[in-house]
Amino acid sequence: MQTQNWFQKSTWRIQWVTIWTLLFIILLSSSTVLFSSLSFGQEEKSVDCIHTLIDVNIREDGSVLLQETRQFSFHGSFSYGYYSLEKKDFSHLENIHVSMDGNPLTEEATNNMKPNTFFIEENSTEYVIYYYFYAHNETKTVTFTYKILGSVQLYQDYGQFYWQLQGKSWPLPVSELEAIIRWDQAVPMDQYQIWGHGPSQGITEKVNETQFQAHCKNILPGESVGVRLLLPSSYFQSFDVSYGGDKSSFEVFNSIQREEQRLALTANVKRGLVHRIPLYLTILLIGLFILLYFIYGKEPRAKEIPYYREPPTDDPPALVGMLFYYQNFHKRYISATILHFIHRKIIQYEPVLEDPNDARLTWVQKDVFFHDFEKTLLQDILFRSKQDTITIKELQKKIRRYKSVYAYPYHKFRSQVQKSAKEKNWFHAGSLKASATIRSLGSFLIFATLILFAFSPSYLLLLIPTLLYCFFARNLRKRSQMGKEEFIKWKAFQQFLLDFSNLEHYEADSIVIWEKFLVYATMFGISKKVLKAFKLHLPEFEEQKISPTFHQNILWTSPFLVESLTKRITAVGQTQHTLSRINTSPGGTSGWKSNWSSGRGSGGGFSGGGGFSGGGGGSGGGFG
């Protein structure tokens, strides 16, 4: 048995669709970044062709017996189907039979559309077989059997059988197609020649001296699959010219072999191009990133400042966080904003005497300026339902009970923080768009690489730009000149807070200053360091802890209570976000391998669709 890999496990067309989709997204992303929908319909009924088995028997008189068995999965209700066969390179068909699940259908002289019958319509260009049945959400097997006359051409040296196993007009994808081509008398395996035509997938075997097999997966609509077989002319001892087949005194092998070698060369050139495509795509994607980095990746220059001993501006901590972390939202911003309210005396913070682990928040100042996101936090989250006072535990219970109610204002708070930060003009708008686009493209590349890897392991090269896009897209973000100068000031203030020795020897004994430190340290994520320094800086801290006036400040108890409240608020938003992501999650891939075509007639990869002129072969069909 001689085995040759003809194809790759999925089709050439699938590969090119994926590649062109990737290229389109790259070009679209580039134009969006530098110079600034799909809708899906679902049909109620559908049919899948799960498996096709074609058995071909080439007889000594030049006639061919063909049995084609197709397994269909019906989704919905169907009552009929049709099967068309183009009149090409054969004279006519005889002995046409149709069966459904092994039960023969009755041929009718007129098309009366009765169940379990079939009707043959013949015109000058094709045969059309209409067959009637009933199927509803089930799998059925349809078998067509007929005798082909005039399809074999006999020459001096060989007899040629050139046939489409599946025609271009077939409307359904075929998951798997198997074909057995056999003849009655033994022919040495080195004396018969075979070639395949069509998409580049599947396996063929010269099984023995009386047959060869073909196996092909994932055939798309519009793709034809065909075979060309040369048997020695001595096999056709009883060749009947009355069947309509040609008989010639010319030798044909050399001309056919040259034609097939040309087709094989063309197919192999295409395959060679495919092997280079991963490299070209990788270079293109890396080049795009480098180009965007030179455009956006370098921030303006500004004079560095070692330390800033107090907050440089009175900007709310949430906006400072957006400046500091390139407009990335963090749950710390909620904690810092609540502490900022307490520090500004907008919210009065009081411990609950009956419960040392709880505190009461009271909205005491309403006639001051608030940013939109501050209003949302106060009105829609902390003091919802027009109440001006609430304990932290009471609010936590409400949030647990009414998650969906609190999820919307949480996301509203986030979007308003981002909008307010954008209005500050701290960032180059194009750089943020470039970063977001490249990050999205990196996410797409993860799935594209998995799909294309199934075509060829060489597509693993795409992991290089994929990792580059996913992990370094943030490097494309760029602050404006004003944003850079503000960032340097806040960076210097962060460095001051991070340097414990600075805080330890800081001479400000006003608790208000330490409160302000704590507000912004919470935003930076270093509140514990500030609290530790405060404890060392005021030896009398433990004595104040038991005094009634101590509980009016936020330096000891409130940060931890506010943090627990913040976790509850952000958990609501993250829960809703997770549910929305689950509802839109994608999935699904398939695979294939590659090999090369041979022009010698001993098997090998298909030579593409070009040049195919074989006849017959399930040209089309459909259901209703």
PDB file of N, CA, C and O in Angstrom, residues 57-65 147-150 152 154 184 235-245:
ATOM      1  N   ASN A  57     -16.946   1.814  -9.829  1.00  0.00           N
ATOM      2  CA  ASN A  57     -16.466   0.557 -10.408  1.00  0.00           C
ATOM      3  C   ASN A  57     -16.326   0.743 -11.917  1.00  0.00           C
ATOM      4  O   ASN A  57     -17.329   0.924 -12.628  1.00  0.00           O
ATOM      5  N   ILE A  58     -15.076   0.717 -12.397  1.00  0.00           N
ATOM      6  CA  ILE A  58     -14.794   0.902 -13.824  1.00  0.00           C
ATOM      7  C   ILE A  58     -14.723  -0.486 -14.480  1.00  0.00           C
ATOM      8  O   ILE A  58     -13.878  -1.316 -14.120  1.00  0.00           O
ATOM      9  N   ARG A  59     -15.596  -0.728 -15.457  1.00  0.00           N
ATOM     10  CA  ARG A  59     -15.722  -2.052 -16.051  1.00  0.00           C
ATOM     11  C   ARG A  59     -14.952  -2.123 -17.366  1.00  0.00           C
ATOM     12  O   ARG A  59     -14.579  -1.101 -17.961  1.00  0.00           O
ATOM     13  N   GLU A  60     -14.709  -3.355 -17.806  1.00  0.00           N
ATOM     14  CA  GLU A  60     -13.876  -3.575 -18.996  1.00  0.00           C
ATOM     15  C   GLU A  60     -14.521  -3.039 -20.268  1.00  0.00           C
ATOM     16  O   GLU A  60     -13.819  -2.720 -21.236  1.00  0.00           O
ATOM     17  N   ASP A  61     -15.837  -2.896 -20.306  1.00  0.00           N
ATOM     18  CA  ASP A  61     -16.499  -2.402 -21.510  1.00  0.00           C
ATOM     19  C   ASP A  61     -16.547  -0.872 -21.564  1.00  0.00           C
ATOM     20  O   ASP A  61     -17.124  -0.287 -22.472  1.00  0.00           O
ATOM     21  N   GLY A  62     -15.953  -0.204 -20.550  1.00  0.00           N
ATOM     22  CA  GLY A  62     -15.919   1.251 -20.528  1.00  0.00           C
ATOM     23  C   GLY A  62     -17.068   1.876 -19.768  1.00  0.00           C
ATOM     24  O   GLY A  62     -17.093   3.102 -19.601  1.00  0.00           O
ATOM     25  N   SER A  63     -18.027   1.096 -19.316  1.00  0.00           N
ATOM     26  CA  SER A  63     -19.091   1.643 -18.489  1.00  0.00           C
ATOM     27  C   SER A  63     -18.607   1.770 -17.047  1.00  0.00           C
ATOM     28  O   SER A  63     -17.636   1.130 -16.641  1.00  0.00           O
ATOM     29  N   VAL A  64     -19.297   2.617 -16.283  1.00  0.00           N
ATOM     30  CA  VAL A  64     -18.894   2.879 -14.901  1.00  0.00           C
ATOM     31  C   VAL A  64     -20.134   2.786 -14.015  1.00  0.00           C
ATOM     32  O   VAL A  64     -21.166   3.420 -14.299  1.00  0.00           O
ATOM     33  N   LEU A  65     -20.036   1.973 -12.978  1.00  0.00           N
ATOM     34  CA  LEU A  65     -21.097   1.898 -11.985  1.00  0.00           C
ATOM     35  C   LEU A  65     -20.717   2.782 -10.798  1.00  0.00           C
ATOM     36  O   LEU A  65     -19.621   2.643 -10.235  1.00  0.00           O
ATOM     37  N   LYS A 147     -25.561   4.068 -13.608  1.00  0.00           N
ATOM     38  CA  LYS A 147     -24.554   3.559 -14.526  1.00  0.00           C
ATOM     39  C   LYS A 147     -24.202   4.663 -15.518  1.00  0.00           C
ATOM     40  O   LYS A 147     -25.091   5.278 -16.123  1.00  0.00           O
ATOM     41  N   ILE A 148     -22.902   4.952 -15.645  1.00  0.00           N
ATOM     42  CA  ILE A 148     -22.425   6.028 -16.511  1.00  0.00           C
ATOM     43  C   ILE A 148     -21.914   5.413 -17.810  1.00  0.00           C
ATOM     44  O   ILE A 148     -21.063   4.503 -17.788  1.00  0.00           O
ATOM     45  N   LEU A 149     -22.377   5.919 -18.922  1.00  0.00           N
ATOM     46  CA  LEU A 149     -21.917   5.467 -20.232  1.00  0.00           C
ATOM     47  C   LEU A 149     -21.197   6.612 -20.936  1.00  0.00           C
ATOM     48  O   LEU A 149     -21.623   7.761 -20.890  1.00  0.00           O
ATOM     49  N   GLY A 150     -20.084   6.256 -21.592  1.00  0.00           N
ATOM     50  CA  GLY A 150     -19.347   7.235 -22.379  1.00  0.00           C
ATOM     51  C   GLY A 150     -18.406   8.106 -21.591  1.00  0.00           C
ATOM     52  O   GLY A 150     -17.947   9.140 -22.105  1.00  0.00           O
ATOM     53  N   VAL A 152     -15.427   6.963 -20.228  1.00  0.00           N
ATOM     54  CA  VAL A 152     -14.046   6.493 -20.390  1.00  0.00           C
ATOM     55  C   VAL A 152     -13.586   6.786 -21.819  1.00  0.00           C
ATOM     56  O   VAL A 152     -14.286   6.470 -22.791  1.00  0.00           O
ATOM     57  N   LEU A 154     -10.677   5.936 -24.500  1.00  0.00           N
ATOM     58  CA  LEU A 154      -9.670   4.905 -24.736  1.00  0.00           C
ATOM     59  C   LEU A 154      -8.651   5.391 -25.766  1.00  0.00           C
ATOM     60  O   LEU A 154      -9.014   5.819 -26.870  1.00  0.00           O
ATOM     61  N   ASP A 184     -12.169  -4.361 -12.261  1.00  0.00           N
ATOM     62  CA  ASP A 184     -12.436  -5.790 -12.073  1.00  0.00           C
ATOM     63  C   ASP A 184     -11.201  -6.677 -12.174  1.00  0.00           C
ATOM     64  O   ASP A 184     -11.111  -7.700 -11.495  1.00  0.00           O
ATOM     65  N   TYR A 235      -6.605  -3.270 -20.396  1.00  0.00           N
ATOM     66  CA  TYR A 235      -7.669  -3.621 -19.451  1.00  0.00           C
ATOM     67  C   TYR A 235      -9.037  -3.608 -20.147  1.00  0.00           C
ATOM     68  O   TYR A 235      -9.906  -4.424 -19.852  1.00  0.00           O
ATOM     69  N   PHE A 236      -9.220  -2.660 -21.089  1.00  0.00           N
ATOM     70  CA  PHE A 236     -10.528  -2.480 -21.724  1.00  0.00           C
ATOM     71  C   PHE A 236     -10.655  -3.380 -22.959  1.00  0.00           C
ATOM     72  O   PHE A 236     -10.778  -2.909 -24.093  1.00  0.00           O
ATOM     73  N   GLN A 237     -10.629  -4.690 -22.744  1.00  0.00           N
ATOM     74  CA  GLN A 237     -10.657  -5.632 -23.855  1.00  0.00           C
ATOM     75  C   GLN A 237     -12.022  -5.673 -24.537  1.00  0.00           C
ATOM     76  O   GLN A 237     -12.122  -5.983 -25.718  1.00  0.00           O
ATOM     77  N   SER A 238     -13.062  -5.350 -23.815  1.00  0.00           N
ATOM     78  CA  SER A 238     -14.405  -5.399 -24.413  1.00  0.00           C
ATOM     79  C   SER A 238     -15.003  -3.999 -24.516  1.00  0.00           C
ATOM     80  O   SER A 238     -16.206  -3.814 -24.326  1.00  0.00           O
ATOM     81  N   PHE A 239     -14.160  -3.004 -24.778  1.00  0.00           N
ATOM     82  CA  PHE A 239     -14.615  -1.612 -24.824  1.00  0.00           C
ATOM     83  C   PHE A 239     -15.721  -1.452 -25.867  1.00  0.00           C
ATOM     84  O   PHE A 239     -15.560  -1.833 -27.032  1.00  0.00           O
ATOM     85  N   ASP A 240     -16.843  -0.863 -25.434  1.00  0.00           N
ATOM     86  CA  ASP A 240     -18.018  -0.728 -26.297  1.00  0.00           C
ATOM     87  C   ASP A 240     -18.151   0.728 -26.727  1.00  0.00           C
ATOM     88  O   ASP A 240     -18.535   1.590 -25.934  1.00  0.00           O
ATOM     89  N   VAL A 241     -17.842   1.007 -27.997  1.00  0.00           N
ATOM     90  CA  VAL A 241     -17.911   2.380 -28.501  1.00  0.00           C
ATOM     91  C   VAL A 241     -19.346   2.870 -28.587  1.00  0.00           C
ATOM     92  O   VAL A 241     -19.596   4.074 -28.672  1.00  0.00           O
ATOM     93  N   SER A 242     -20.304   1.937 -28.582  1.00  0.00           N
ATOM     94  CA  SER A 242     -21.706   2.361 -28.654  1.00  0.00           C
ATOM     95  C   SER A 242     -22.142   3.119 -27.407  1.00  0.00           C
ATOM     96  O   SER A 242     -23.164   3.799 -27.405  1.00  0.00           O
ATOM     97  N   TYR A 243     -21.361   3.005 -26.352  1.00  0.00           N
ATOM     98  CA  TYR A 243     -21.681   3.756 -25.140  1.00  0.00           C
ATOM     99  C   TYR A 243     -21.399   5.251 -25.292  1.00  0.00           C
ATOM    100  O   TYR A 243     -21.783   6.050 -24.453  1.00  0.00           O
ATOM    101  N   GLY A 244     -20.675   5.608 -26.336  1.00  0.00           N
ATOM    102  CA  GLY A 244     -20.376   7.015 -26.560  1.00  0.00           C
ATOM    103  C   GLY A 244     -18.989   7.426 -26.163  1.00  0.00           C
ATOM    104  O   GLY A 244     -18.609   8.589 -26.313  1.00  0.00           O
ATOM    105  N   GLY A 245     -18.186   6.519 -25.619  1.00  0.00           N
ATOM    106  CA  GLY A 245     -16.824   6.854 -25.241  1.00  0.00           C
ATOM    107  C   GLY A 245     -15.923   6.976 -26.450  1.00  0.00           C
ATOM    108  O   GLY A 245     -16.117   6.311 -27.468  1.00  0.00           O
TER     109      GLY A 245
END
